[in-house]
Amino acid sequence: MAKRAMKPQKVSEPEPVVRYFPETQSLWIDSGKQLGEGETIAKGVVVFYNKEDGSMAEGVRIELAEHVLKPFVDAIIAKHNAKSGHVEQV
């Protein structure tokens, strides 16, 4: 695969489109634009580039997202529970 050119972020960035598919635990986050070629950057994490020339990242797919993102979600829950003054016991 050709080396990707680094381009600065656009001034008016699109709102992210976030889709989650519970049956496969796949999380997709993209720009809403048509995606082109994808490249695996880590186990279960694929970055997709724009369809026109493949130079800008336009989306990401995270497979088994519940497992991969668990530390992140746990940190958010801990932060918000601590601020609200209670922590649920499980």
Tab-separated table of C-alpha atoms in Angstrom:
chain	number	residue	atom	x	y	z
A	1	MET	CA	0.000	0.000	0.000
A	2	ALA	CA	1.233	3.481	-0.860
A	3	LYS	CA	2.348	5.789	1.913
A	4	ARG	CA	-0.451	8.132	2.994
A	5	ALA	CA	0.091	11.875	2.798
A	6	MET	CA	-0.489	13.755	6.036
A	7	LYS	CA	-3.024	16.528	5.508
A	8	PRO	CA	-4.167	19.016	8.125
A	9	GLN	CA	-7.750	18.695	9.379
A	10	LYS	CA	-10.344	20.617	7.404
A	11	VAL	CA	-11.815	23.714	9.030
A	12	SER	CA	-15.410	22.493	8.635
A	13	GLU	CA	-15.250	18.842	9.646
A	14	PRO	CA	-18.346	16.687	9.201
A	15	GLU	CA	-20.236	15.339	12.205
A	16	PRO	CA	-19.290	11.716	12.919
A	17	VAL	CA	-21.654	8.949	11.865
A	18	VAL	CA	-21.590	6.244	14.561
A	19	ARG	CA	-23.150	2.821	14.048
A	20	TYR	CA	-23.016	-0.174	16.341
A	21	PHE	CA	-23.983	-3.702	15.325
A	22	PRO	CA	-24.560	-5.740	18.515
A	23	GLU	CA	-24.790	-9.089	16.719
A	24	THR	CA	-21.152	-8.739	15.590
A	25	GLN	CA	-19.999	-6.189	18.221
A	26	SER	CA	-18.742	-4.014	15.349
A	27	LEU	CA	-18.459	-0.272	15.922
A	28	TRP	CA	-18.233	1.940	12.829
A	29	ILE	CA	-17.340	5.618	13.014
A	30	ASP	CA	-17.080	7.527	9.773
A	31	SER	CA	-17.581	10.871	8.070
A	32	GLY	CA	-20.665	9.815	6.142
A	33	LYS	CA	-18.690	9.984	2.918
A	34	GLN	CA	-18.173	7.027	0.620
A	35	LEU	CA	-15.349	4.838	1.932
A	36	GLY	CA	-12.567	3.395	-0.144
A	37	GLU	CA	-9.789	0.980	0.706
A	38	GLY	CA	-9.242	-0.109	4.306
A	39	GLU	CA	-6.054	-0.850	6.200
A	40	THR	CA	-5.744	-2.906	9.386
A	41	ILE	CA	-3.793	-0.855	11.928
A	42	ALA	CA	-4.219	-3.187	14.931
A	43	LYS	CA	-5.963	-6.480	15.621
A	44	GLY	CA	-9.630	-5.864	14.790
A	45	VAL	CA	-9.152	-2.162	13.978
A	46	VAL	CA	-9.465	-1.067	10.347
A	47	VAL	CA	-9.094	2.491	9.038
A	48	PHE	CA	-10.840	3.326	5.770
A	49	TYR	CA	-9.671	6.052	3.414
A	50	ASN	CA	-11.592	8.304	1.040
A	51	LYS	CA	-12.696	6.786	-2.231
A	52	GLU	CA	-11.341	9.555	-4.491
A	53	ASP	CA	-7.586	9.319	-3.935
A	54	GLY	CA	-7.164	7.340	-0.703
A	55	SER	CA	-5.252	10.119	1.059
A	56	MET	CA	-7.649	11.003	3.905
A	57	ALA	CA	-8.920	8.733	6.659
A	58	GLU	CA	-12.728	8.776	6.494
A	59	GLY	CA	-13.748	5.944	8.821
A	60	VAL	CA	-12.776	3.299	11.328
A	61	ARG	CA	-14.215	-0.104	12.216
A	62	ILE	CA	-13.548	-1.745	15.578
A	63	GLU	CA	-14.380	-5.441	15.754
A	64	LEU	CA	-15.332	-6.932	19.152
A	65	ALA	CA	-15.768	-3.346	20.325
A	66	GLU	CA	-17.285	-4.332	23.688
A	67	HIS	CA	-14.045	-6.079	24.635
A	68	VAL	CA	-11.660	-3.563	23.035
A	69	LEU	CA	-13.372	-0.496	24.512
A	70	LYS	CA	-14.150	-1.952	27.973
A	71	PRO	CA	-11.290	-0.085	29.754
A	72	PHE	CA	-12.493	3.184	28.192
A	73	VAL	CA	-16.135	2.588	29.145
A	74	ASP	CA	-15.152	1.510	32.672
A	75	ALA	CA	-13.152	4.735	33.110
A	76	ILE	CA	-16.115	6.863	32.004
A	77	ILE	CA	-18.473	5.011	34.361
A	78	ALA	CA	-16.047	5.386	37.266
A	79	LYS	CA	-15.597	9.093	36.563
A	80	HIS	CA	-19.314	9.829	36.401
A	81	ASN	CA	-20.251	7.634	39.371
A	82	ALA	CA	-17.594	9.349	41.486
A	83	LYS	CA	-18.977	12.773	40.530
A	84	SER	CA	-22.557	11.781	41.309
A	85	GLY	CA	-21.557	10.642	44.789
A	86	HIS	CA	-22.476	6.999	44.460
A	87	VAL	CA	-20.956	3.869	43.030
A	88	GLU	CA	-23.175	0.898	42.247
A	89	GLN	CA	-22.148	-2.397	43.787
A	90	VAL	CA	-22.341	-5.406	41.490
